[in-house]
XYZ file of C-alpha atoms in Angstrom:
351
model
C 87.329 16.626 34.089
C 86.767 20.374 34.462
C 89.562 22.943 34.688
C 89.574 26.264 36.522
C 87.798 28.101 33.716
C 84.908 25.635 33.625
C 84.549 25.245 37.401
C 83.917 28.338 39.491
C 84.914 27.833 43.150
C 83.940 30.356 45.832
C 85.257 30.317 49.413
C 83.409 32.891 51.486
C 83.156 32.922 55.277
C 82.280 29.418 56.369
C 80.945 28.444 52.981
C 82.725 26.687 50.128
C 80.740 26.517 46.906
C 81.337 25.587 43.303
C 79.421 25.911 40.083
C 79.933 24.580 36.577
C 80.067 27.420 34.072
C 78.285 26.302 30.871
C 79.297 29.448 28.961
C 82.935 28.392 28.406
C 82.334 25.389 26.165
C 80.726 22.662 28.270
C 78.219 20.436 26.480
C 75.279 20.498 28.887
C 73.687 17.444 27.287
C 76.816 15.387 27.996
C 76.842 16.085 31.765
C 73.119 15.990 32.544
C 72.166 13.055 34.748
C 75.810 12.174 35.478
C 76.942 11.353 39.024
C 80.043 13.131 40.309
C 82.125 12.988 43.490
C 83.407 16.029 45.375
C 86.319 15.889 47.808
C 87.243 19.006 49.777
C 90.557 19.255 51.605
C 94.047 18.026 50.840
C 93.599 15.625 47.948
C 96.717 13.499 47.446
C 99.863 13.251 49.520
C 101.815 15.750 47.426
C 99.016 18.316 47.195
C 99.823 21.830 48.421
C 96.172 22.872 48.530
C 93.913 22.598 51.538
C 91.107 24.296 53.446
C 92.198 26.574 56.312
C 90.289 28.593 58.889
C 90.974 32.222 59.757
C 93.763 31.156 62.115
C 95.524 29.042 59.494
C 94.421 25.673 60.859
C 93.896 23.040 58.180
C 90.756 20.917 58.020
C 91.338 17.634 59.897
C 89.384 15.308 57.647
C 88.466 15.723 54.015
C 84.817 16.203 53.156
C 83.679 13.825 50.428
C 80.259 13.321 48.899
C 78.559 12.349 45.639
C 75.777 14.118 43.768
C 73.860 13.653 40.534
C 73.308 16.489 38.101
C 69.692 17.107 37.179
C 68.531 15.380 34.016
C 66.049 17.826 32.544
C 64.261 17.913 29.211
C 66.091 20.640 27.274
C 63.321 20.739 24.652
C 61.062 22.276 27.311
C 63.654 24.455 29.065
C 64.246 28.186 28.654
C 67.660 29.806 28.487
C 68.477 33.338 29.581
C 71.791 35.140 29.064
C 73.416 38.537 28.598
C 74.013 39.577 24.976
C 76.487 42.385 24.283
C 76.791 43.955 20.835
C 79.997 45.953 20.380
C 81.114 48.692 17.970
C 77.597 49.992 17.331
C 76.647 53.651 17.611
C 73.968 54.133 20.252
C 72.492 56.723 22.590
C 69.667 56.905 25.083
C 67.510 58.650 22.457
C 67.703 55.904 19.832
C 68.384 52.799 21.929
C 64.723 51.752 21.859
C 64.653 51.775 18.057
C 67.590 49.334 17.904
C 65.594 46.431 19.407
C 64.467 45.103 16.022
C 67.978 45.435 14.593
C 69.515 43.486 17.498
C 66.825 40.811 17.241
C 67.417 40.493 13.483
C 71.159 40.094 14.094
C 70.527 37.290 16.599
C 68.162 35.536 14.177
C 70.765 35.931 11.423
C 73.459 34.383 13.620
C 71.192 31.479 14.606
C 69.882 31.041 11.031
C 66.312 30.942 12.296
C 63.233 31.232 10.112
C 60.811 34.109 10.452
C 58.370 31.695 12.103
C 60.810 31.377 15.045
C 60.799 35.121 15.690
C 58.595 34.642 18.772
C 61.230 32.431 20.438
C 63.564 35.397 21.015
C 62.564 37.892 23.710
C 64.722 40.885 24.657
C 64.645 43.050 27.747
C 64.926 46.828 27.206
C 68.277 47.608 25.601
C 70.986 49.552 27.446
C 73.624 51.775 25.804
C 77.119 51.936 27.315
C 79.827 54.418 26.310
C 77.967 55.268 23.109
C 79.188 52.156 21.266
C 78.032 49.093 23.217
C 74.504 47.699 23.477
C 73.575 45.111 26.122
C 70.349 43.225 26.733
C 69.132 40.074 28.422
C 67.986 37.536 25.849
C 65.480 34.825 26.694
C 65.244 31.926 24.254
C 61.943 30.113 24.548
C 61.580 26.378 23.878
C 60.647 25.252 20.363
C 57.199 24.219 21.610
C 56.254 27.832 22.449
C 53.413 29.073 20.256
C 52.736 32.645 19.153
C 50.370 33.196 22.054
C 53.013 32.579 24.696
C 51.743 29.166 25.775
C 52.860 25.590 25.261
C 51.575 23.637 22.274
C 50.764 19.963 22.789
C 52.524 17.669 20.347
C 52.079 13.965 20.656
C 55.122 12.878 18.700
C 57.738 15.397 19.809
C 57.729 18.788 21.467
C 60.494 19.978 19.173
C 59.458 18.510 15.829
C 58.768 21.033 13.082
C 56.266 20.715 10.303
C 58.755 19.107 7.920
C 59.852 16.474 10.433
C 63.194 18.136 11.260
C 63.854 18.520 14.977
C 64.020 22.177 16.005
C 67.042 23.136 18.146
C 66.337 23.723 21.824
C 67.243 26.985 23.556
C 70.531 25.731 25.051
C 71.669 24.485 21.635
C 70.964 27.934 20.200
C 72.983 29.565 22.980
C 75.908 27.205 22.308
C 75.808 28.255 18.655
C 75.978 31.932 19.585
C 78.825 31.230 22.026
C 80.852 29.338 19.398
C 80.344 32.066 16.780
C 81.377 34.734 19.291
C 84.549 32.877 20.271
C 85.481 32.295 16.634
C 84.916 35.957 15.783
C 87.095 37.029 18.734
C 89.816 34.632 17.565
C 89.774 36.121 14.084
C 89.920 39.653 15.439
C 92.889 38.759 17.637
C 94.737 37.578 14.520
C 94.676 41.109 13.155
C 96.952 42.343 15.962
C 100.077 40.648 14.527
C 101.561 40.448 10.994
C 101.528 36.648 11.146
C 97.916 36.709 12.213
C 96.934 39.107 9.429
C 98.628 36.822 6.898
C 96.823 33.795 8.321
C 93.574 35.739 8.388
C 94.044 36.693 4.738
C 94.545 33.007 3.883
C 91.308 32.159 5.700
C 89.440 34.864 3.800
C 90.801 33.557 0.486
C 89.675 30.066 1.410
C 86.081 31.310 1.523
C 85.516 31.703 5.270
C 83.096 34.552 5.952
C 83.045 36.883 8.932
C 79.844 38.021 10.535
C 80.918 41.672 10.430
C 79.978 42.712 13.991
C 81.547 41.648 17.320
C 79.365 40.394 20.163
C 79.656 38.450 23.427
C 77.378 36.184 25.443
C 77.655 35.358 29.142
C 75.735 34.536 32.344
C 73.732 31.622 30.958
C 70.790 30.524 33.089
C 68.908 27.329 32.285
C 65.310 27.440 33.510
C 63.713 23.972 33.620
C 60.064 23.390 32.833
C 57.450 23.066 35.553
C 57.317 19.279 35.131
C 61.102 18.957 35.559
C 61.034 21.291 38.562
C 58.327 19.194 40.144
C 60.328 16.009 39.569
C 63.466 17.539 41.092
C 61.630 18.642 44.235
C 59.847 15.336 44.742
C 61.515 12.957 47.174
C 62.209 9.459 45.901
C 60.043 6.652 47.270
C 63.087 5.044 48.916
C 63.743 8.218 50.933
C 60.221 9.019 52.118
C 60.583 7.130 55.409
C 63.892 8.835 56.145
C 62.354 12.211 55.359
C 59.476 11.617 57.781
C 61.952 10.598 60.521
C 63.997 13.726 59.967
C 60.837 15.804 60.021
C 59.786 14.383 63.398
C 63.263 14.922 64.842
C 63.430 18.483 63.577
C 59.932 19.220 64.856
C 60.629 17.945 68.385
C 64.219 19.206 68.814
C 65.148 22.706 69.944
C 68.358 24.688 70.400
C 67.830 27.278 73.124
C 64.661 29.222 72.378
C 64.828 28.647 68.653
C 63.468 25.563 66.926
C 65.548 23.882 64.262
C 64.565 24.555 60.713
C 61.848 22.039 59.929
C 62.008 19.883 56.815
C 59.063 20.522 54.563
C 56.323 17.943 54.472
C 55.392 16.352 51.225
C 52.167 18.377 50.989
C 54.074 21.605 51.615
C 56.585 20.732 48.935
C 53.803 19.943 46.512
C 52.325 23.375 47.147
C 55.710 24.912 46.318
C 55.894 22.926 43.093
C 52.432 24.156 42.093
C 53.491 27.709 42.858
C 56.651 27.324 40.748
C 54.577 25.960 37.861
C 52.222 28.928 38.033
C 55.180 31.286 38.274
C 56.791 29.787 35.168
C 53.606 30.113 33.110
C 53.153 33.680 34.344
C 56.776 34.482 33.491
C 56.425 33.193 29.915
C 53.168 35.123 29.501
C 54.781 38.268 30.900
C 57.735 37.952 28.538
C 55.411 37.549 25.559
C 53.250 40.495 26.695
C 56.312 42.757 27.040
C 57.351 41.815 23.521
C 53.886 42.595 22.141
C 53.760 45.935 23.977
C 57.137 46.972 22.583
C 56.091 46.025 19.059
C 52.810 47.932 19.476
C 54.696 51.012 20.722
C 57.112 50.881 17.807
C 54.270 50.541 15.298
C 52.526 53.514 16.917
C 55.686 55.604 16.683
C 56.176 54.629 13.038
C 52.544 55.528 12.256
C 52.961 58.928 13.923
C 56.146 59.632 11.984
C 54.477 58.669 8.683
C 51.482 60.898 9.433
C 53.760 63.831 10.259
C 55.720 63.267 7.042
C 52.546 63.195 4.937
C 51.271 66.334 6.687
C 54.509 68.178 5.916
C 54.294 67.065 2.282
C 50.678 68.327 2.069
C 51.747 71.686 3.484
C 54.522 71.898 0.909
C 52.061 71.114 -1.913
C 49.644 73.777 -0.623
C 52.414 76.373 -0.652
C 53.488 75.393 -4.162
C 49.872 75.551 -5.373
C 49.462 78.994 -3.806
C 52.632 80.237 -5.518
C 51.466 78.899 -8.906
C 48.019 80.489 -8.426
C 49.491 83.873 -7.557
C 51.821 83.621 -10.537
C 48.889 82.904 -12.867
C 46.919 85.832 -11.453
C 49.935 88.118 -11.939
C 50.456 87.023 -15.533
C 46.757 87.425 -16.299
C 46.748 90.903 -14.784
C 49.861 91.843 -16.793
C 48.351 90.789 -20.132
C 45.104 92.625 -19.412
C 47.059 95.825 -18.770
C 48.997 95.309 -21.982
C 45.790 94.923 -23.998
C 44.432 98.166 -22.636
C 47.589 100.076 -23.474
C 47.750 98.638 -27.008
C 51.172 97.061 -26.580
C 50.410 93.599 -27.804
C 51.855 92.806 -31.190
C 49.886 90.660 -33.519
C 51.490 89.228 -36.677
C 54.416 91.588 -36.354
C 52.172 94.768 -36.470
C 51.685 97.093 -33.497
C 48.056 97.719 -32.754
C 47.184 101.128 -31.338
């Protein structure tokens, strides 16, 4: 059962919609593939809720239907969400240089190895109010190789070299969400004396804080091309019904406008192929953006190092020139002294 925080309901115009929010603590793996029933209207005799039109008229009969949540392979899915890092000094001039720092913080939170660095892709960072950095993070599936493609693994798409199953992208997001909520809870304790005392007890018990506040929101789960194709393919038991509906929609008209025709199977297959190509292109584009940013940063670092070395060389040239002039001056001074007979040898003045 979902409460109001987990279930977002929107009533707009003649449309009533709802969406499960996976960012508030829902275990996606537990609900995938489950069948649920929706009833819209006055549910129960004692219910005070209902659906009304603009004139205040209640719906005559409840609308009730059942649906099944998609059962996708999370090991092949991507996850995209907004990552906000708070209490960090930033400006438009230095925001680009913070990309590596933000990525390192995310890897630290997720306890990922350096070999998983390619699984985290960031969009260009944005600075707000001089102390908040936001970016859209895309977590690629564990089967993504360094070239941006999908590696073929016979045993398991998410098995690592040592036989331990690598966490999928949604599992990694859940970990970030849980850490963020726990950090916010600890920070809220500091607002009251009782909370500070409890927080001190937690610190003494050995619990560590991450040291920087952050938030995650707006999770989007992007299924693989194979799952998308399966979701858009009509079941064999519904093909006849689909063809009947297609013929009815093709032959029926309302005024001068034809009804929206149901897509034929071949048309739907073309859409699936297009989605598959789009997904591969999207992953490749994400990887290419990451490589371009890294190349730009390396180029900037190289330029800064070259400028630093050039400044050091100039400083050495100036110091060498000063030493040379000093030597020439000393040599000239001693030569003048010799000519004037003012050099003392063994305590005796030589004229």
